[in-house]
PDB file of C-alpha atoms and ligand atoms in Angstrom:
ATOM      1  CA  MET A1436       2.827   4.440  41.021  1.00  0.00           C
ATOM      2  CA  PRO A1437       4.306   6.132  37.938  1.00  0.00           C
ATOM      3  CA  GLU A1438       2.647   5.307  34.647  1.00  0.00           C
ATOM      4  CA  THR A1439       4.499   2.732  32.575  1.00  0.00           C
ATOM      5  CA  LYS A1440       4.414   1.339  29.039  1.00  0.00           C
ATOM      6  CA  ARG A1441       5.266  -2.180  27.950  1.00  0.00           C
ATOM      7  CA  LEU A1442       8.109  -1.713  25.482  1.00  0.00           C
ATOM      8  CA  PHE A1443      10.461  -3.669  23.279  1.00  0.00           C
ATOM      9  CA  PHE A1444      13.026  -3.033  20.538  1.00  0.00           C
ATOM     10  CA  ALA A1445      12.455  -5.038  17.385  1.00  0.00           C
ATOM     11  CA  ILE A1446      13.056  -5.350  13.672  1.00  0.00           C
ATOM     12  CA  ALA A1447       9.946  -4.745  11.586  1.00  0.00           C
ATOM     13  CA  LEU A1448       9.306  -6.810   8.469  1.00  0.00           C
ATOM     14  CA  PRO A1449       8.788  -4.980   5.180  1.00  0.00           C
ATOM     15  CA  THR A1450       5.026  -4.897   4.485  1.00  0.00           C
ATOM     16  CA  PRO A1451       5.180  -7.008   1.263  1.00  0.00           C
ATOM     17  CA  LEU A1452       7.169  -9.647   3.152  1.00  0.00           C
ATOM     18  CA  GLN A1453       4.599  -9.705   5.966  1.00  0.00           C
ATOM     19  CA  GLN A1454       1.965 -10.582   3.391  1.00  0.00           C
ATOM     20  CA  GLU A1455       4.179 -13.148   1.672  1.00  0.00           C
ATOM     21  CA  ILE A1456       4.805 -14.902   4.967  1.00  0.00           C
ATOM     22  CA  ILE A1457       1.107 -14.827   5.856  1.00  0.00           C
ATOM     23  CA  ASP A1458       0.262 -16.413   2.480  1.00  0.00           C
ATOM     24  CA  TRP A1459       2.976 -19.049   2.964  1.00  0.00           C
ATOM     25  CA  ARG A1460       1.662 -19.768   6.474  1.00  0.00           C
ATOM     26  CA  ALA A1461      -1.868 -20.205   5.153  1.00  0.00           C
ATOM     27  CA  THR A1462      -0.758 -22.806   2.614  1.00  0.00           C
ATOM     28  CA  HIS A1463       1.767 -24.660   4.787  1.00  0.00           C
ATOM     29  CA  PHE A1464      -0.049 -24.975   8.110  1.00  0.00           C
ATOM     30  CA  PRO A1465      -3.577 -26.186   8.861  1.00  0.00           C
ATOM     31  CA  GLU A1466      -5.876 -23.717  10.680  1.00  0.00           C
ATOM     32  CA  THR A1467      -5.846 -26.010  13.711  1.00  0.00           C
ATOM     33  CA  THR A1468      -2.144 -25.232  14.272  1.00  0.00           C
ATOM     34  CA  GLY A1469      -2.919 -22.516  16.829  1.00  0.00           C
ATOM     35  CA  ARG A1470      -3.613 -18.790  17.034  1.00  0.00           C
ATOM     36  CA  PRO A1471      -2.024 -17.031  14.041  1.00  0.00           C
ATOM     37  CA  VAL A1472      -0.168 -13.780  14.695  1.00  0.00           C
ATOM     38  CA  ALA A1473      -1.633 -10.921  12.615  1.00  0.00           C
ATOM     39  CA  ALA A1474       0.432  -9.751   9.621  1.00  0.00           C
ATOM     40  CA  ALA A1475       1.027  -6.308  11.148  1.00  0.00           C
ATOM     41  CA  ASN A1476       2.327  -7.921  14.347  1.00  0.00           C
ATOM     42  CA  LEU A1477       5.104  -9.955  12.728  1.00  0.00           C
ATOM     43  CA  HIS A1478       8.436  -8.697  14.070  1.00  0.00           C
ATOM     44  CA  LEU A1479      11.754  -9.915  15.421  1.00  0.00           C
ATOM     45  CA  THR A1480      12.364  -8.812  18.997  1.00  0.00           C
ATOM     46  CA  LEU A1481      15.880  -7.586  19.764  1.00  0.00           C
ATOM     47  CA  ALA A1482      15.367  -6.660  23.416  1.00  0.00           C
ATOM     48  CA  PHE A1483      12.274  -6.904  25.589  1.00  0.00           C
ATOM     49  CA  LEU A1484      12.156  -4.054  28.115  1.00  0.00           C
ATOM     50  CA  GLY A1485       9.018  -4.836  30.126  1.00  0.00           C
ATOM     51  CA  ASP A1486       7.052  -2.093  31.868  1.00  0.00           C
ATOM     52  CA  VAL A1487       9.035   1.122  31.595  1.00  0.00           C
ATOM     53  CA  THR A1488       8.451   4.646  32.931  1.00  0.00           C
ATOM     54  CA  ALA A1489       8.555   7.646  30.569  1.00  0.00           C
ATOM     55  CA  GLU A1490      11.832   8.706  32.171  1.00  0.00           C
ATOM     56  CA  LYS A1491      13.492   5.343  31.599  1.00  0.00           C
ATOM     57  CA  GLN A1492      12.092   5.230  28.070  1.00  0.00           C
ATOM     58  CA  GLN A1493      13.899   8.508  27.317  1.00  0.00           C
ATOM     59  CA  VAL A1494      17.174   7.151  28.701  1.00  0.00           C
ATOM     60  CA  LEU A1495      16.899   3.935  26.678  1.00  0.00           C
ATOM     61  CA  MET A1496      16.013   5.854  23.514  1.00  0.00           C
ATOM     62  CA  GLN A1497      19.019   8.130  23.958  1.00  0.00           C
ATOM     63  CA  LEU A1498      21.311   5.137  24.392  1.00  0.00           C
ATOM     64  CA  ALA A1499      19.787   3.413  21.346  1.00  0.00           C
ATOM     65  CA  ARG A1500      20.436   6.539  19.256  1.00  0.00           C
ATOM     66  CA  ARG A1501      24.120   6.314  20.145  1.00  0.00           C
ATOM     67  CA  ILE A1502      24.477   2.827  18.654  1.00  0.00           C
ATOM     68  CA  HIS A1503      26.631   2.896  15.524  1.00  0.00           C
ATOM     69  CA  GLN A1504      25.900  -0.223  13.627  1.00  0.00           C
ATOM     70  CA  ARG A1505      25.801  -0.996   9.924  1.00  0.00           C
ATOM     71  CA  SER A1506      22.743  -2.320   8.182  1.00  0.00           C
ATOM     72  CA  PHE A1507      22.807  -6.082   7.561  1.00  0.00           C
ATOM     73  CA  SER A1508      20.948  -8.756   5.676  1.00  0.00           C
ATOM     74  CA  LEU A1509      18.483 -11.002   7.485  1.00  0.00           C
ATOM     75  CA  THR A1510      17.583 -14.378   5.987  1.00  0.00           C
ATOM     76  CA  LEU A1511      14.550 -16.236   7.292  1.00  0.00           C
ATOM     77  CA  ASP A1512      15.134 -19.885   6.487  1.00  0.00           C
ATOM     78  CA  ASP A1513      14.406 -21.758   9.715  1.00  0.00           C
ATOM     79  CA  ALA A1514      11.290 -22.656  11.710  1.00  0.00           C
ATOM     80  CA  GLY A1515      10.659 -24.380  14.992  1.00  0.00           C
ATOM     81  CA  LEU A1516       8.154 -25.170  17.717  1.00  0.00           C
ATOM     82  CA  TRP A1517       8.795 -24.261  21.345  1.00  0.00           C
ATOM     83  CA  MET A1518       6.670 -26.630  23.388  1.00  0.00           C
ATOM     84  CA  ARG A1519       6.868 -24.673  26.640  1.00  0.00           C
ATOM     85  CA  SER A1520       5.689 -21.360  25.226  1.00  0.00           C
ATOM     86  CA  GLN A1521       3.535 -23.077  22.561  1.00  0.00           C
ATOM     87  CA  VAL A1522       5.065 -20.870  19.913  1.00  0.00           C
ATOM     88  CA  ILE A1523       5.867 -21.684  16.294  1.00  0.00           C
ATOM     89  CA  TRP A1524       8.527 -19.360  14.985  1.00  0.00           C
ATOM     90  CA  LEU A1525      10.430 -18.365  11.906  1.00  0.00           C
ATOM     91  CA  GLY A1526      14.147 -17.719  12.298  1.00  0.00           C
ATOM     92  CA  THR A1527      17.518 -17.820  10.684  1.00  0.00           C
ATOM     93  CA  ARG A1528      20.005 -20.678  10.388  1.00  0.00           C
ATOM     94  CA  SER A1529      22.988 -18.322  10.344  1.00  0.00           C
ATOM     95  CA  PRO A1530      22.291 -15.038  12.164  1.00  0.00           C
ATOM     96  CA  ALA A1531      24.258 -12.091  10.744  1.00  0.00           C
ATOM     97  CA  ARG A1532      26.945 -10.781  13.119  1.00  0.00           C
ATOM     98  CA  GLY A1533      25.234  -7.390  12.927  1.00  0.00           C
ATOM     99  CA  LEU A1534      21.980  -8.858  14.200  1.00  0.00           C
ATOM    100  CA  LEU A1535      23.642 -10.503  17.190  1.00  0.00           C
ATOM    101  CA  SER A1536      25.707  -7.464  18.119  1.00  0.00           C
ATOM    102  CA  LEU A1537      22.710  -5.127  17.836  1.00  0.00           C
ATOM    103  CA  ALA A1538      20.654  -7.360  20.129  1.00  0.00           C
ATOM    104  CA  ASP A1539      23.606  -7.683  22.539  1.00  0.00           C
ATOM    105  CA  MET A1540      24.006  -3.918  22.787  1.00  0.00           C
ATOM    106  CA  LEU A1541      20.287  -3.261  23.320  1.00  0.00           C
ATOM    107  CA  ARG A1542      19.972  -6.042  25.862  1.00  0.00           C
ATOM    108  CA  ALA A1543      23.052  -4.820  27.754  1.00  0.00           C
ATOM    109  CA  GLN A1544      21.741  -1.242  27.814  1.00  0.00           C
ATOM    110  CA  ALA A1545      18.378  -2.527  29.044  1.00  0.00           C
ATOM    111  CA  ALA A1546      19.965  -4.660  31.770  1.00  0.00           C
ATOM    112  CA  ARG A1547      22.145  -1.776  32.975  1.00  0.00           C
ATOM    113  CA  ASN A1548      18.999   0.301  33.324  1.00  0.00           C
ATOM    114  CA  GLY A1549      17.147  -2.229  35.410  1.00  0.00           C
ATOM    115  CA  CYS A1550      15.099  -4.001  32.711  1.00  0.00           C
ATOM    116  CA  TYR A1551      15.193  -7.686  33.509  1.00  0.00           C
ATOM    117  CA  GLN A1552      16.816  -9.712  30.716  1.00  0.00           C
ATOM    118  CA  SER A1553      16.232 -13.422  30.425  1.00  0.00           C
ATOM    119  CA  PRO A1554      19.380 -15.486  31.075  1.00  0.00           C
ATOM    120  CA  GLN A1555      18.418 -17.619  28.055  1.00  0.00           C
ATOM    121  CA  PRO A1556      20.647 -16.971  25.039  1.00  0.00           C
ATOM    122  CA  PHE A1557      19.179 -14.656  22.409  1.00  0.00           C
ATOM    123  CA  HIS A1558      17.372 -16.722  19.798  1.00  0.00           C
ATOM    124  CA  PRO A1559      16.262 -14.390  17.009  1.00  0.00           C
ATOM    125  CA  HIS A1560      12.747 -15.365  15.973  1.00  0.00           C
ATOM    126  CA  ILE A1561       9.476 -14.140  14.550  1.00  0.00           C
ATOM    127  CA  THR A1562       6.474 -15.648  16.279  1.00  0.00           C
ATOM    128  CA  LEU A1563       4.067 -17.045  13.680  1.00  0.00           C
ATOM    129  CA  TRP A1564       1.602 -18.974  15.851  1.00  0.00           C
ATOM    130  CA  ARG A1565       0.700 -18.847  19.532  1.00  0.00           C
ATOM    131  CA  ASN A1566      -1.088 -21.535  21.575  1.00  0.00           C
ATOM    132  CA  SER A1567       0.186 -24.037  19.070  1.00  0.00           C
ATOM    133  CA  ALA A1568      -0.726 -27.694  19.388  1.00  0.00           C
ATOM    134  CA  SER A1569       2.168 -29.807  20.694  1.00  0.00           C
ATOM    135  CA  ASP A1570       1.846 -32.139  17.698  1.00  0.00           C
ATOM    136  CA  ALA A1571       1.777 -29.310  15.125  1.00  0.00           C
ATOM    137  CA  ARG A1572       3.744 -30.177  11.990  1.00  0.00           C
ATOM    138  CA  LEU A1573       6.394 -27.830  10.652  1.00  0.00           C
ATOM    139  CA  PRO A1574       6.823 -27.216   6.923  1.00  0.00           C
ATOM    140  CA  ALA A1575       9.684 -28.958   5.167  1.00  0.00           C
ATOM    141  CA  PRO A1576      12.866 -26.899   4.861  1.00  0.00           C
ATOM    142  CA  GLY A1577      13.464 -25.079   1.604  1.00  0.00           C
ATOM    143  CA  PHE A1578      11.756 -21.760   2.326  1.00  0.00           C
ATOM    144  CA  SER A1579      13.888 -18.622   2.488  1.00  0.00           C
ATOM    145  CA  TRP A1580      13.287 -14.880   2.527  1.00  0.00           C
ATOM    146  CA  SER A1581      15.982 -12.224   2.804  1.00  0.00           C
ATOM    147  CA  PHE A1582      15.792  -8.501   3.360  1.00  0.00           C
ATOM    148  CA  THR A1583      18.102  -5.683   4.398  1.00  0.00           C
ATOM    149  CA  VAL A1584      17.636  -4.349   7.903  1.00  0.00           C
ATOM    150  CA  ASN A1585      18.130  -0.584   7.722  1.00  0.00           C
ATOM    151  CA  ASN A1586      16.664   0.338  11.069  1.00  0.00           C
ATOM    152  CA  PHE A1587      15.169  -0.923  14.279  1.00  0.00           C
ATOM    153  CA  VAL A1588      12.074   0.222  16.113  1.00  0.00           C
ATOM    154  CA  LEU A1589      10.892   0.852  19.673  1.00  0.00           C
ATOM    155  CA  TYR A1590       7.390  -0.608  20.057  1.00  0.00           C
ATOM    156  CA  GLU A1591       4.716  -0.329  22.687  1.00  0.00           C
ATOM    157  CA  SER A1592       2.735  -3.496  23.295  1.00  0.00           C
ATOM    158  CA  GLN A1593      -0.911  -3.064  24.311  1.00  0.00           C
ATOM    159  CA  PHE A1594      -3.758  -5.456  24.831  1.00  0.00           C
ATOM    160  CA  ILE A1595      -6.923  -3.677  23.712  1.00  0.00           C
ATOM    161  CA  ARG A1596     -10.369  -5.265  23.441  1.00  0.00           C
ATOM    162  CA  GLY A1597      -8.896  -8.742  23.350  1.00  0.00           C
ATOM    163  CA  ARG A1598      -6.281  -7.936  20.729  1.00  0.00           C
ATOM    164  CA  THR A1599      -2.547  -7.390  20.949  1.00  0.00           C
ATOM    165  CA  ARG A1600      -1.423  -4.221  19.251  1.00  0.00           C
ATOM    166  CA  TYR A1601       2.182  -3.128  18.693  1.00  0.00           C
ATOM    167  CA  THR A1602       2.596   0.596  18.098  1.00  0.00           C
ATOM    168  CA  PRO A1603       5.904   1.928  16.759  1.00  0.00           C
ATOM    169  CA  LEU A1604       7.085   4.807  18.967  1.00  0.00           C
ATOM    170  CA  ALA A1605      10.486   5.593  17.453  1.00  0.00           C
ATOM    171  CA  GLU A1606      12.770   4.421  14.646  1.00  0.00           C
ATOM    172  CA  PHE A1607      16.543   4.142  14.867  1.00  0.00           C
ATOM    173  CA  PRO A1608      18.480   4.078  11.575  1.00  0.00           C
ATOM    174  CA  LEU A1609      21.414   1.771  11.001  1.00  0.00           C
ATOM    175  CA  GLU A1610      24.365   3.068   9.023  1.00  0.00           C
ATOM    176  CA  HIS A1611      24.652   2.596   5.296  1.00  0.00           C
ATOM    177  CA  PRO A1612      27.400  -0.003   4.591  1.00  0.00           C
ATOM    178  CA  GLU A1613      29.495   2.548   2.622  1.00  0.00           C
ATOM    179  CA  ASN A1614      29.612   5.060   5.481  1.00  0.00           C
TER     180      ASN A1614
HETATM  181  P1  LIG B1931       7.504 -13.857  21.671  1.00  0.00           P
HETATM  182  O1  LIG B1931       6.976 -13.445  20.337  1.00  0.00           O
HETATM  183  O2  LIG B1931       8.505 -14.964  21.596  1.00  0.00           O
HETATM  184  O3  LIG B1931       6.396 -14.118  22.665  1.00  0.00           O
HETATM  185  C1  LIG B1931       6.243  -8.390  22.492  1.00  0.00           C
HETATM  186  O4  LIG B1931       5.578  -9.136  23.439  1.00  0.00           O
HETATM  187  C2  LIG B1931       7.506  -9.093  22.074  1.00  0.00           C
HETATM  188  O5  LIG B1931       8.366  -9.239  23.200  1.00  0.00           O
HETATM  189  C3  LIG B1931       7.324 -10.492  21.519  1.00  0.00           C
HETATM  190  O6  LIG B1931       8.223 -10.656  20.437  1.00  0.00           O
HETATM  191  C4  LIG B1931       7.672 -11.414  22.633  1.00  0.00           C
HETATM  192  O7  LIG B1931       8.305 -12.597  22.242  1.00  0.00           O
HETATM  193  C5  LIG B1931       8.678 -10.592  23.401  1.00  0.00           C
HETATM  194  N1  LIG B1931       8.601 -10.876  24.818  1.00  0.00           N
HETATM  195  C6  LIG B1931       7.521 -10.819  25.603  1.00  0.00           C
HETATM  196  N2  LIG B1931       7.831 -11.115  26.885  1.00  0.00           N
HETATM  197  C7  LIG B1931       9.156 -11.373  26.894  1.00  0.00           C
HETATM  198  C8  LIG B1931      10.077 -11.733  27.904  1.00  0.00           C
HETATM  199  N3  LIG B1931       9.710 -11.868  29.174  1.00  0.00           N
HETATM  200  N4  LIG B1931      11.373 -11.916  27.542  1.00  0.00           N
HETATM  201  C9  LIG B1931      11.754 -11.780  26.269  1.00  0.00           C
HETATM  202  N5  LIG B1931      10.929 -11.433  25.264  1.00  0.00           N
HETATM  203  C10 LIG B1931       9.653 -11.228  25.573  1.00  0.00           C
END
């Protein structure tokens, strides 16, 4: 069996925003809500690739480098609870066109290269809590954070000594709007 890595393309959050969201989470949710995702692990997945060989990783990275897409603004102003996956997430009420087209392209490239893609529509989200209680309360609307997405990242997901760790393997720049 060839060696594989569990990979996904995602948008990283700027470090100060990670901390701001963690502080907001701490004041707006009780500790009993579930298992909080660590600050460094907050991200928005664009395309989940699954277990990928080194060869396929190279192909997918080459295709990702060929994507010409302008940077865009991402506003986080929505939250929800998915009962089935027991996830509480942060998302966006009006996803930028650039976000949707970037995810579409990466997901299509992944599918064409044999990485299973869920038939569920893409719902951009940042997982905040896992194993959340089904009666967990969500904060009232009114929160909003915005930042410019200038690149996207290929991550490896590992489970080491009981902890999930996401390691960035490569960064892919988006184009400056004036280009
Ligand atoms: P989640 O946060 O909603 O669980 C690394 O695991 C990232 O890939 C997470 O953002 C996770 O989404 C996502 N992910 C894991 N398994 C997936 C799957 N089968 N389909 C789509 N996304 C998946």
